[in-house]
CSV table of C-alpha atoms in Angstrom, one decimal:
chain,number,residue,atom,x,y,z
W,389,MET,CA,77.3,-31.3,25.7
W,390,LYS,CA,75.6,-33.4,23.0
W,391,ARG,CA,72.3,-32.0,24.1
W,392,ILE,CA,73.6,-28.4,23.9
W,393,THR,CA,75.1,-29.0,20.5
W,394,THR,CA,71.8,-30.5,19.2
W,395,LEU,CA,69.9,-27.6,20.7
W,396,PHE,CA,72.3,-25.1,19.1
W,397,ALA,CA,72.0,-26.8,15.7
W,398,SER,CA,68.2,-26.7,15.9
W,399,LEU,CA,68.2,-23.0,16.8
W,400,VAL,CA,70.5,-22.3,13.8
W,401,LEU,CA,68.2,-24.3,11.5
W,402,VAL,CA,65.2,-22.4,12.8
W,403,CYS,CA,66.9,-19.0,12.3
W,404,LEU,CA,68.1,-19.9,8.8
W,405,THR,CA,64.7,-21.1,7.8
W,406,ALA,CA,63.1,-17.9,9.2
W,407,ALA,CA,65.6,-15.7,7.5
W,408,PHE,CA,65.1,-17.5,4.2
W,409,ALA,CA,61.4,-17.1,4.5
W,410,SER,CA,61.7,-13.5,5.4
W,411,ALA,CA,64.1,-12.9,2.5
W,412,GLN,CA,61.7,-14.3,0.1
W,413,GLY,CA,58.9,-11.9,0.9
W,414,PRO,CA,56.0,-11.3,-1.6
W,415,LEU,CA,57.1,-12.1,-5.1
W,416,THR,CA,57.3,-8.8,-7.1
W,417,VAL,CA,58.9,-7.9,-10.4
W,418,ASP,CA,60.4,-4.5,-11.1
W,419,ILE,CA,59.8,-4.2,-14.9
W,420,HIS,CA,61.6,-0.9,-15.0
W,421,GLY,CA,64.6,-2.0,-13.1
W,422,PRO,CA,68.1,-2.7,-14.6
W,423,GLY,CA,67.3,-6.4,-15.1
W,424,GLN,CA,64.3,-8.7,-15.2
W,425,ARG,CA,64.0,-11.8,-13.1
W,426,MET,CA,62.5,-14.8,-14.9
W,427,VAL,CA,59.4,-16.0,-13.2
W,428,ASN,CA,58.0,-19.5,-13.7
W,429,ILE,CA,54.3,-20.1,-13.7
W,430,THR,CA,52.1,-23.2,-14.1
W,431,LEU,CA,48.5,-23.2,-15.2
W,432,LEU,CA,46.9,-26.1,-13.3
W,433,PRO,CA,44.1,-28.2,-14.8
W,434,PRO,CA,40.6,-26.6,-14.3
W,435,LYS,CA,38.4,-27.9,-11.5
W,436,GLY,CA,34.6,-28.1,-11.0
W,437,LEU,CA,33.0,-26.0,-8.3
W,438,ASP,CA,30.3,-27.3,-5.9
W,439,GLY,CA,30.5,-30.7,-7.5
W,440,GLN,CA,29.7,-29.4,-11.0
W,441,PRO,CA,31.5,-30.8,-14.0
W,442,VAL,CA,34.1,-28.8,-15.9
W,443,PRO,CA,32.9,-27.4,-19.2
W,444,GLU,CA,35.8,-28.8,-21.2
W,445,ALA,CA,35.5,-26.6,-24.3
W,446,ALA,CA,35.2,-23.4,-22.4
W,447,ALA,CA,37.9,-24.3,-19.9
W,448,LYS,CA,40.3,-25.2,-22.7
W,449,ALA,CA,39.5,-22.0,-24.6
W,450,PHE,CA,40.1,-19.9,-21.5
W,451,ALA,CA,43.4,-21.6,-20.7
W,452,ASP,CA,44.6,-21.1,-24.3
W,453,LEU,CA,43.6,-17.4,-24.1
W,454,VAL,CA,45.5,-16.9,-20.8
W,455,SER,CA,48.5,-18.8,-22.1
W,456,ASN,CA,48.6,-16.6,-25.2
W,457,ASP,CA,48.3,-13.4,-23.1
W,458,LEU,CA,51.0,-14.4,-20.7
W,459,GLY,CA,53.2,-15.4,-23.6
W,460,TYR,CA,53.7,-11.7,-24.4
W,461,ILE,CA,55.4,-11.1,-21.0
W,462,PRO,CA,59.1,-11.7,-21.5
W,463,PHE,CA,59.9,-12.4,-17.8
W,464,LEU,CA,57.2,-15.1,-17.5
W,465,LYS,CA,57.9,-18.7,-18.4
W,466,LEU,CA,55.0,-21.2,-18.7
W,467,VAL,CA,55.8,-24.6,-17.1
W,468,PRO,CA,53.4,-27.4,-17.9
W,469,ALA,CA,51.8,-29.2,-14.9
W,470,SER,CA,53.1,-32.5,-16.5
W,471,GLN,CA,56.7,-31.4,-15.6
W,472,LEU,CA,55.8,-31.4,-11.9
W,473,LEU,CA,56.8,-34.5,-9.9
W,474,GLY,CA,53.7,-36.6,-9.6
W,475,GLY,CA,51.7,-34.4,-12.0
W,476,ASP,CA,48.9,-32.1,-10.9
W,477,PRO,CA,49.4,-31.5,-7.1
W,478,SER,CA,45.9,-29.9,-6.6
W,479,HIS,CA,42.4,-31.2,-5.9
W,480,GLY,CA,40.7,-27.8,-5.8
W,481,VAL,CA,41.2,-24.1,-6.4
W,482,THR,CA,42.2,-22.7,-3.0
W,483,ALA,CA,45.6,-22.7,-1.3
W,484,GLN,CA,44.3,-25.5,1.1
W,485,ASP,CA,43.7,-27.7,-2.0
W,486,ILE,CA,47.2,-27.4,-3.3
W,487,ASP,CA,50.5,-29.3,-2.3
W,488,PHE,CA,53.1,-26.6,-3.1
W,489,LYS,CA,56.1,-28.9,-2.5
W,490,PRO,CA,56.3,-30.2,-6.1
W,491,PHE,CA,56.4,-26.5,-7.3
W,492,GLN,CA,59.2,-25.7,-5.0
W,493,LEU,CA,61.2,-28.7,-6.1
W,494,ALA,CA,60.6,-27.7,-9.8
W,495,ARG,CA,61.5,-24.1,-9.0
W,496,VAL,CA,58.1,-22.9,-10.2
W,497,ASP,CA,57.3,-19.5,-8.5
W,498,LEU,CA,53.5,-19.2,-9.3
W,499,CYS,CA,50.6,-21.4,-10.0
W,500,MET,CA,47.2,-20.5,-11.4
W,501,THR,CA,43.9,-22.3,-10.6
W,502,THR,CA,40.5,-22.0,-12.4
W,503,GLY,CA,37.2,-23.2,-11.0
W,504,TRP,CA,34.0,-23.6,-13.0
W,505,ASN,CA,30.3,-23.9,-12.2
W,506,GLY,CA,28.5,-23.6,-15.5
W,507,GLN,CA,29.2,-20.1,-16.8
W,508,TYR,CA,30.6,-19.0,-13.5
W,509,LEU,CA,34.5,-18.8,-13.3
W,510,GLU,CA,37.0,-18.2,-10.5
W,511,ALA,CA,40.6,-17.7,-11.3
W,512,ARG,CA,43.5,-17.3,-8.8
W,513,VAL,CA,47.3,-17.1,-8.8
W,514,TYR,CA,49.3,-18.2,-5.8
W,515,GLU,CA,52.9,-17.9,-4.8
W,516,THR,CA,54.2,-21.5,-4.4
W,517,PHE,CA,56.8,-20.7,-1.6
W,518,SER,CA,54.4,-19.0,0.8
W,519,GLY,CA,51.0,-20.1,-0.5
W,520,ARG,CA,50.0,-16.4,-0.6
W,521,ARG,CA,47.3,-15.5,-3.1
W,522,VAL,CA,48.6,-13.0,-5.6
W,523,VAL,CA,45.3,-12.3,-7.3
W,524,GLY,CA,41.8,-13.8,-7.4
W,525,LYS,CA,38.8,-12.8,-9.5
W,526,ALA,CA,35.4,-14.2,-10.2
W,527,TYR,CA,33.4,-13.7,-13.4
W,528,ARG,CA,29.7,-14.6,-14.3
W,529,ASP,CA,28.1,-15.3,-17.6
W,530,VAL,CA,31.4,-15.8,-19.4
W,531,ALA,CA,30.1,-17.9,-22.3
W,532,ASP,CA,30.3,-15.1,-24.9
W,533,LYS,CA,33.2,-13.0,-23.4
W,534,LEU,CA,36.0,-15.4,-22.6
W,535,PRO,CA,38.6,-13.3,-24.5
W,536,LEU,CA,37.6,-10.2,-22.5
W,537,VAL,CA,37.7,-12.2,-19.2
W,538,ALA,CA,41.1,-13.6,-20.0
W,539,ASP,CA,42.4,-10.1,-20.9
W,540,ARG,CA,41.1,-8.5,-17.7
W,541,PHE,CA,42.3,-11.3,-15.4
W,542,CYS,CA,45.8,-11.2,-17.0
W,543,SER,CA,45.8,-7.4,-16.6
W,544,ALA,CA,44.9,-7.7,-12.9
W,545,PHE,CA,47.5,-10.4,-12.4
W,546,LEU,CA,50.2,-8.3,-14.1
W,547,GLU,CA,49.3,-5.3,-11.9
W,548,ALA,CA,49.5,-7.4,-8.7
W,549,LEU,CA,52.9,-8.7,-9.8
W,550,THR,CA,54.5,-5.5,-11.1
W,551,GLY,CA,52.4,-2.6,-9.8
W,552,LYS,CA,51.6,-1.7,-13.4
W,553,LYS,CA,48.3,-2.3,-15.2
W,554,GLY,CA,48.4,-4.7,-18.0
W,555,PHE,CA,48.0,-3.8,-21.7
W,556,PHE,CA,45.8,-6.7,-22.8
W,557,ASP,CA,42.6,-4.8,-23.2
W,558,SER,CA,44.1,-1.6,-24.4
W,559,PRO,CA,43.5,-1.1,-28.2
W,560,ILE,CA,46.1,0.2,-30.7
W,561,ALA,CA,45.0,2.5,-33.5
W,562,PHE,CA,47.0,2.3,-36.7
W,563,VAL,CA,47.0,3.0,-40.4
W,564,LYS,CA,46.2,0.2,-42.8
W,565,GLN,CA,46.8,0.1,-46.6
W,566,MET,CA,43.5,-0.6,-48.4
W,567,GLY,CA,44.4,-0.8,-52.1
W,568,LYS,CA,45.2,2.8,-53.1
W,569,THR,CA,43.8,4.3,-49.8
W,570,LYS,CA,44.9,4.3,-46.2
W,571,GLU,CA,42.3,3.9,-43.5
W,572,ILE,CA,42.4,3.9,-39.7
W,573,PHE,CA,41.9,0.6,-37.8
W,574,THR,CA,42.1,-0.5,-34.2
W,575,VAL,CA,43.3,-3.9,-32.9
W,576,LEU,CA,44.1,-5.4,-29.5
W,577,PRO,CA,47.8,-6.1,-28.9
W,578,GLN,CA,47.1,-9.9,-29.2
W,579,GLY,CA,45.7,-9.4,-32.7
W,580,ARG,CA,42.0,-9.7,-31.8
W,581,ALA,CA,39.1,-7.3,-32.3
W,582,LEU,CA,40.4,-5.9,-35.6
W,583,THR,CA,38.0,-2.9,-36.3
W,584,GLN,CA,37.9,-0.5,-39.2
W,585,ILE,CA,37.3,3.1,-38.0
W,586,THR,CA,37.4,5.1,-41.2
W,587,ASP,CA,36.1,4.6,-44.7
W,588,LEU,CA,36.9,8.0,-46.1
W,589,GLY,CA,39.1,7.2,-49.0
W,590,GLY,CA,42.3,9.2,-49.6
W,591,TYR,CA,45.0,9.0,-46.9
W,592,ASN,CA,44.0,8.9,-43.2
W,593,LEU,CA,47.1,9.2,-41.1
W,594,SER,CA,48.6,9.9,-37.7
W,595,PRO,CA,45.9,8.5,-35.3
W,596,ALA,CA,46.1,9.8,-31.7
W,597,TRP,CA,43.9,8.9,-28.7
W,598,SER,CA,42.3,11.4,-26.2
W,599,ALA,CA,43.2,10.9,-22.6
W,600,ASN,CA,40.1,8.9,-21.8
W,601,GLY,CA,40.3,6.9,-25.0
W,602,GLY,CA,36.9,8.2,-26.1
W,603,GLN,CA,38.1,10.1,-29.2
W,604,LEU,CA,40.6,9.5,-31.9
W,605,ALA,CA,42.1,12.4,-33.8
W,606,PHE,CA,43.8,11.9,-37.2
W,607,THR,CA,44.6,13.6,-40.5
W,608,HIS,CA,42.6,13.1,-43.6
W,609,ILE,CA,44.3,14.0,-46.9
W,610,GLY,CA,41.8,14.1,-49.8
W,611,ASN,CA,42.1,15.3,-53.4
W,612,GLU,CA,41.6,18.9,-52.5
W,613,ARG,CA,42.7,19.6,-48.9
W,614,HIS,CA,44.0,18.4,-45.5
W,615,GLU,CA,41.4,17.9,-42.8
W,616,LEU,CA,41.6,17.4,-39.0
W,617,CYS,CA,39.2,14.6,-38.1
W,618,ILE,CA,37.9,13.5,-34.8
W,619,TYR,CA,36.3,10.1,-34.3
W,620,ASP,CA,33.9,9.7,-31.4
W,621,SER,CA,33.9,6.1,-30.1
W,622,LYS,CA,30.4,6.5,-28.5
W,623,THR,CA,28.6,7.8,-31.5
W,624,GLN,CA,31.0,6.2,-34.0
W,625,LYS,CA,30.8,9.5,-36.0
W,626,ILE,CA,33.7,11.4,-37.5
W,627,ARG,CA,33.8,15.2,-37.4
W,628,ARG,CA,35.9,16.8,-40.2
W,629,ILE,CA,37.5,20.3,-39.7
W,630,ALA,CA,39.5,22.3,-42.3
W,631,LYS,CA,38.5,25.9,-42.0
W,632,GLY,CA,41.2,28.1,-40.5
W,633,LEU,CA,43.8,25.4,-40.2
W,634,GLY,CA,45.8,26.3,-43.3
W,635,ASP,CA,46.7,24.0,-46.2
W,636,THR,CA,48.7,21.5,-44.1
W,637,VAL,CA,47.3,19.6,-41.1
W,638,ILE,CA,49.6,16.8,-39.8
W,639,SER,CA,50.4,14.9,-36.6
W,640,PRO,CA,47.5,15.9,-34.3
W,641,VAL,CA,47.9,14.8,-30.7
W,642,TYR,CA,46.0,15.3,-27.4
W,643,GLY,CA,47.9,17.1,-24.7
W,644,PRO,CA,47.0,18.0,-21.1
W,645,GLY,CA,43.3,18.5,-20.4
W,646,ASP,CA,42.6,16.8,-23.8
W,647,VAL,CA,43.7,20.0,-25.6
W,648,LEU,CA,44.5,19.2,-29.2
W,649,TYR,CA,47.7,20.2,-30.8
W,650,ALA,CA,48.7,19.8,-34.5
W,651,SER,CA,51.4,20.8,-36.9
W,652,LEU,CA,50.0,23.5,-39.3
W,653,ASN,CA,51.5,25.5,-42.1
W,654,LEU,CA,50.1,29.0,-41.6
W,655,ASN,CA,53.0,31.3,-42.5
W,656,GLY,CA,55.1,29.4,-44.9
W,657,THR,CA,56.5,26.9,-42.4
W,658,THR,CA,55.1,24.0,-40.5
W,659,ASN,CA,54.9,24.5,-36.7
W,660,ILE,CA,53.0,23.0,-33.7
W,661,TYR,CA,49.9,25.0,-32.6
W,662,GLU,CA,47.4,24.6,-29.8
W,663,LEU,CA,43.8,24.3,-30.8
W,664,SER,CA,40.8,25.5,-28.9
W,665,LYS,CA,37.7,23.3,-28.1
W,666,SER,CA,36.1,24.9,-31.2
W,667,PHE,CA,39.3,24.1,-33.2
W,668,LYS,CA,40.4,27.7,-33.5
W,669,VAL,CA,44.2,28.1,-33.8
W,670,GLY,CA,45.9,29.3,-30.6
W,671,LYS,CA,49.4,29.7,-29.5
W,672,ARG,CA,52.4,28.3,-31.3
W,673,LEU,CA,54.7,26.0,-29.3
W,674,ALA,CA,58.5,26.0,-29.6
W,675,GLY,CA,58.1,28.4,-32.5
W,676,SER,CA,60.8,28.5,-35.1
W,677,PRO,CA,61.4,29.2,-38.8
W,678,TYR,CA,62.0,25.5,-39.2
W,679,ILE,CA,59.7,22.5,-39.6
W,680,ASP,CA,58.4,21.2,-36.3
W,681,VAL,CA,56.2,18.1,-36.3
W,682,SER,CA,55.2,14.9,-34.4
W,683,PRO,CA,54.5,16.3,-30.9
W,684,SER,CA,54.1,13.8,-28.0
W,685,PHE,CA,53.3,14.5,-24.4
W,686,ASP,CA,53.8,12.8,-21.1
W,687,ARG,CA,50.9,11.9,-18.8
W,688,THR,CA,51.2,15.2,-16.8
W,689,GLY,CA,51.5,17.4,-19.9
W,690,SER,CA,54.6,19.1,-18.5
W,691,LYS,CA,56.8,17.8,-21.3
W,692,MET,CA,56.5,17.6,-25.0
W,693,VAL,CA,58.9,16.0,-27.5
W,694,PHE,CA,58.8,16.7,-31.2
W,695,THR,CA,60.8,16.5,-34.4
W,696,SER,CA,62.4,19.6,-35.8
W,697,GLY,CA,64.7,20.5,-38.7
W,698,ARG,CA,66.3,23.4,-36.8
W,699,ALA,CA,69.7,21.6,-36.7
W,700,GLY,CA,69.7,21.2,-40.5
W,701,ASN,CA,68.2,17.7,-40.5
W,702,PRO,CA,65.5,15.9,-38.4
W,703,HIS,CA,66.3,15.6,-34.7
W,704,VAL,CA,64.3,15.1,-31.5
W,705,TYR,CA,63.8,18.0,-29.1
W,706,LEU,CA,62.2,18.4,-25.7
W,707,LEU,CA,60.0,21.3,-24.7
W,708,ASP,CA,59.4,22.2,-21.1
W,709,MET,CA,55.8,23.4,-21.2
W,710,LYS,CA,56.1,25.6,-18.1
W,711,SER,CA,59.3,27.5,-19.0
W,712,GLY,CA,59.0,27.2,-22.7
W,713,GLN,CA,62.7,26.2,-22.9
W,714,VAL,CA,63.7,23.8,-25.7
W,715,ARG,CA,66.6,21.4,-25.6
W,716,ARG,CA,67.9,19.0,-28.1
W,717,VAL,CA,67.6,15.3,-27.3
W,718,THR,CA,69.2,13.4,-30.1
W,719,THR,CA,72.7,14.3,-31.3
W,720,THR,CA,73.9,11.4,-33.4
W,721,GLY,CA,73.0,10.6,-37.0
W,722,LYS,CA,71.2,12.7,-39.5
W,723,TYR,CA,67.7,11.4,-39.3
W,724,ASN,CA,65.8,11.0,-36.0
W,725,THR,CA,62.0,11.1,-36.2
W,726,HIS,CA,58.6,9.9,-34.8
W,727,PRO,CA,59.4,10.5,-31.1
W,728,CYS,CA,57.1,9.1,-28.4
W,729,LEU,CA,57.3,10.1,-24.8
W,730,SER,CA,56.7,7.5,-22.2
W,731,PRO,CA,53.6,8.2,-19.9
W,732,ASP,CA,55.9,8.9,-16.9
W,733,GLY,CA,58.0,11.4,-19.0
W,734,ARG,CA,61.3,9.6,-18.5
W,735,TYR,CA,61.9,7.9,-21.9
W,736,VAL,CA,61.7,8.9,-25.5
W,737,ALA,CA,61.4,6.2,-28.1
W,738,TYR,CA,62.2,7.3,-31.6
W,739,THR,CA,63.1,6.2,-35.2
W,740,HIS,CA,66.9,6.5,-35.9
W,741,GLN,CA,68.4,5.9,-39.3
W,742,THR,CA,71.4,3.6,-39.3
W,743,SER,CA,73.5,2.2,-42.1
W,744,ASP,CA,71.4,-0.9,-42.0
W,745,GLY,CA,68.0,0.9,-42.1
W,746,HIS,CA,65.7,2.6,-39.6
W,747,ARG,CA,65.7,1.2,-36.1
W,748,ILE,CA,63.9,2.1,-32.8
W,749,PHE,CA,66.1,3.7,-30.2
W,750,LEU,CA,65.3,4.6,-26.6
W,751,HIS,CA,66.7,7.8,-24.9
W,752,ASP,CA,66.7,8.1,-21.1
W,753,LEU,CA,66.0,11.8,-20.3
W,754,GLU,CA,67.3,11.4,-16.7
W,755,THR,CA,70.7,9.9,-17.6
W,756,GLY,CA,71.1,10.8,-21.2
W,757,ARG,CA,71.8,7.2,-22.1
W,758,GLU,CA,70.6,5.6,-25.3
W,759,LYS,CA,69.8,2.1,-26.3
W,760,GLN,CA,68.9,0.4,-29.5
W,761,LEU,CA,65.6,-1.6,-29.1
W,762,THR,CA,65.1,-3.2,-32.6
W,763,PHE,CA,67.5,-4.7,-35.1
W,764,GLY,CA,65.5,-5.3,-38.2
W,765,PRO,CA,65.9,-6.6,-40.9
W,766,GLY,CA,64.2,-4.1,-43.1
W,767,ASN,CA,63.1,-0.8,-41.4
W,768,ASP,CA,61.6,-0.4,-37.9
W,769,GLU,CA,59.7,2.8,-37.4
W,770,TYR,CA,56.8,4.6,-35.6
W,771,PRO,CA,57.4,3.6,-31.9
W,772,ALA,CA,54.4,4.0,-29.5
W,773,PHE,CA,54.5,3.4,-25.8
W,774,GLY,CA,51.8,1.3,-24.1
W,775,PRO,CA,49.8,2.4,-21.0
W,776,ASP,CA,52.4,1.1,-18.6
W,777,GLY,CA,55.4,2.6,-20.4
W,778,TYR,CA,56.9,-0.9,-20.6
W,779,PHE,CA,55.7,-2.2,-23.9
W,780,VAL,CA,56.5,-0.5,-27.2
W,781,ALA,CA,54.6,-1.0,-30.4
W,782,PHE,CA,56.2,-0.3,-33.7
W,783,ALA,CA,56.0,-0.9,-37.5
W,784,SER,CA,58.5,-3.0,-39.3
W,785,SER,CA,59.1,-4.1,-42.9
W,786,ARG,CA,61.2,-7.1,-41.9
W,787,THR,CA,58.9,-9.5,-43.7
W,788,GLY,CA,58.8,-7.3,-46.9
W,789,GLN,CA,55.6,-5.5,-45.9
W,790,TYR,CA,55.1,-3.1,-43.0
W,791,GLN,CA,53.4,-4.9,-40.1
W,792,LEU,CA,52.9,-4.1,-36.4
W,793,TYR,CA,55.1,-5.6,-33.6
W,794,LEU,CA,55.5,-5.4,-29.9
W,795,THR,CA,58.7,-5.2,-27.9
W,796,THR,CA,59.6,-3.8,-24.5
W,797,ARG,CA,61.8,-0.9,-23.3
W,798,HIS,CA,64.4,-3.5,-22.6
W,799,GLY,CA,64.5,-4.6,-26.3
W,800,ASP,CA,63.0,-8.0,-25.9
W,801,THR,CA,62.2,-10.3,-28.9
W,802,PRO,CA,59.4,-8.7,-30.9
W,803,HIS,CA,55.9,-10.3,-31.2
W,804,LYS,CA,54.0,-9.7,-34.4
W,805,ILE,CA,50.5,-8.3,-34.1
W,806,SER,CA,48.0,-9.9,-36.6
W,807,THR,CA,46.3,-7.2,-38.6
W,808,GLY,CA,45.2,-9.1,-41.7
W,809,LYS,CA,46.1,-8.3,-45.3
W,810,GLY,CA,47.6,-5.0,-46.2
W,811,ALA,CA,50.5,-3.0,-44.8
W,812,ALA,CA,50.1,-1.7,-41.3
W,813,PHE,CA,52.0,1.2,-39.8
W,814,ALA,CA,51.9,4.3,-37.5
W,815,PRO,CA,50.6,2.6,-34.3
W,816,ALA,CA,49.1,4.7,-31.5
W,817,TRP,CA,48.3,3.0,-28.2
W,818,ASP,CA,45.3,4.0,-26.1
W,819,THR,CA,47.0,4.8,-22.7
W,820,SER,CA,43.7,5.7,-20.9
W,821,LEU,CA,44.1,2.7,-18.5
W,822,GLN,CA,46.9,4.7,-16.8
W,823,TRP,CA,45.5,8.3,-17.0
């Protein structure tokens, strides 16, 4: 009987262990789900490859860059290796070189290893429960491109974990105050690679990327007229168009097939028009005797949201591009502007005026539910979805001067984007990584 009992207990233990292991499965994170699971990750100390020493300065710089990138992900928590029982439990960079038990005891889900041989770098992330490699990449000649390598590795890691490409190397165009003028700049979400695009004087407003990220459309307002401008990232030249577009050219945007749309005043009211490849005015979209501005398309080009005054004050509307039907999206308040449609066409982020100032709200087109994403202080305006539809850039005056910030569609704590001196507003995110 004792033997049978012992055998039965052993079988139960084996079954429970197998069931637990099966229930774990590959670690994944549903960033668009109703809740976000917190995931702990440890960056292990760098190791030398093939008996070579670790380049200490480069290794530290790379670790700092990765830590900074991952710090933007609200569901990731960095756990120092010093908090593990016994310290660093690895003597190499592969799964066979790592003792995963200390991670399991500390409830750390993931660990990252980096191996160096001169300017050759290998980076890997492992699940600590199963030892499965989540992602692994190798890079050569990294001496002068560590930030780019860190961004690309973190993007690959985030895609492996969530199924969505990372935003780390996707630039944001925005308007920057330069004395009495406003110019267009670009910057990476981490505040690096700040680049001035225009030096035209006057007001340069409403930047919008083409589908492949190769062109940037914007409005130039000079002393005499409005102009539609197109910046080509390859030639770094700007084409300026005014003929035939009327005296008002605002909120240009690229739609399906990289067709340009813009709000023009041709007949006494401002409406949204399609432009040909030669910038000739084509059909009018959602035509009305009221002001229609700020168009935004989803990735497929089947939907367009825009701001219209047809209800007596600014509200957000949705146009079905196939049927031509228009329906009202926002119904509360008296001021709802700057709509941005998520790449998948499900969500609309927009500026809503509250009694405490302007705030960013999110509308779910499938359920009709709305959620407040930002809470000031000051004013929060100009939302722009990132390439994954998860992160949202916006401008806020919470410090007294408009600056750029990042949050998520869940309304996580905003991160400020460093853009130097001068007010920054009207962000437009290059979503070409997902197109």
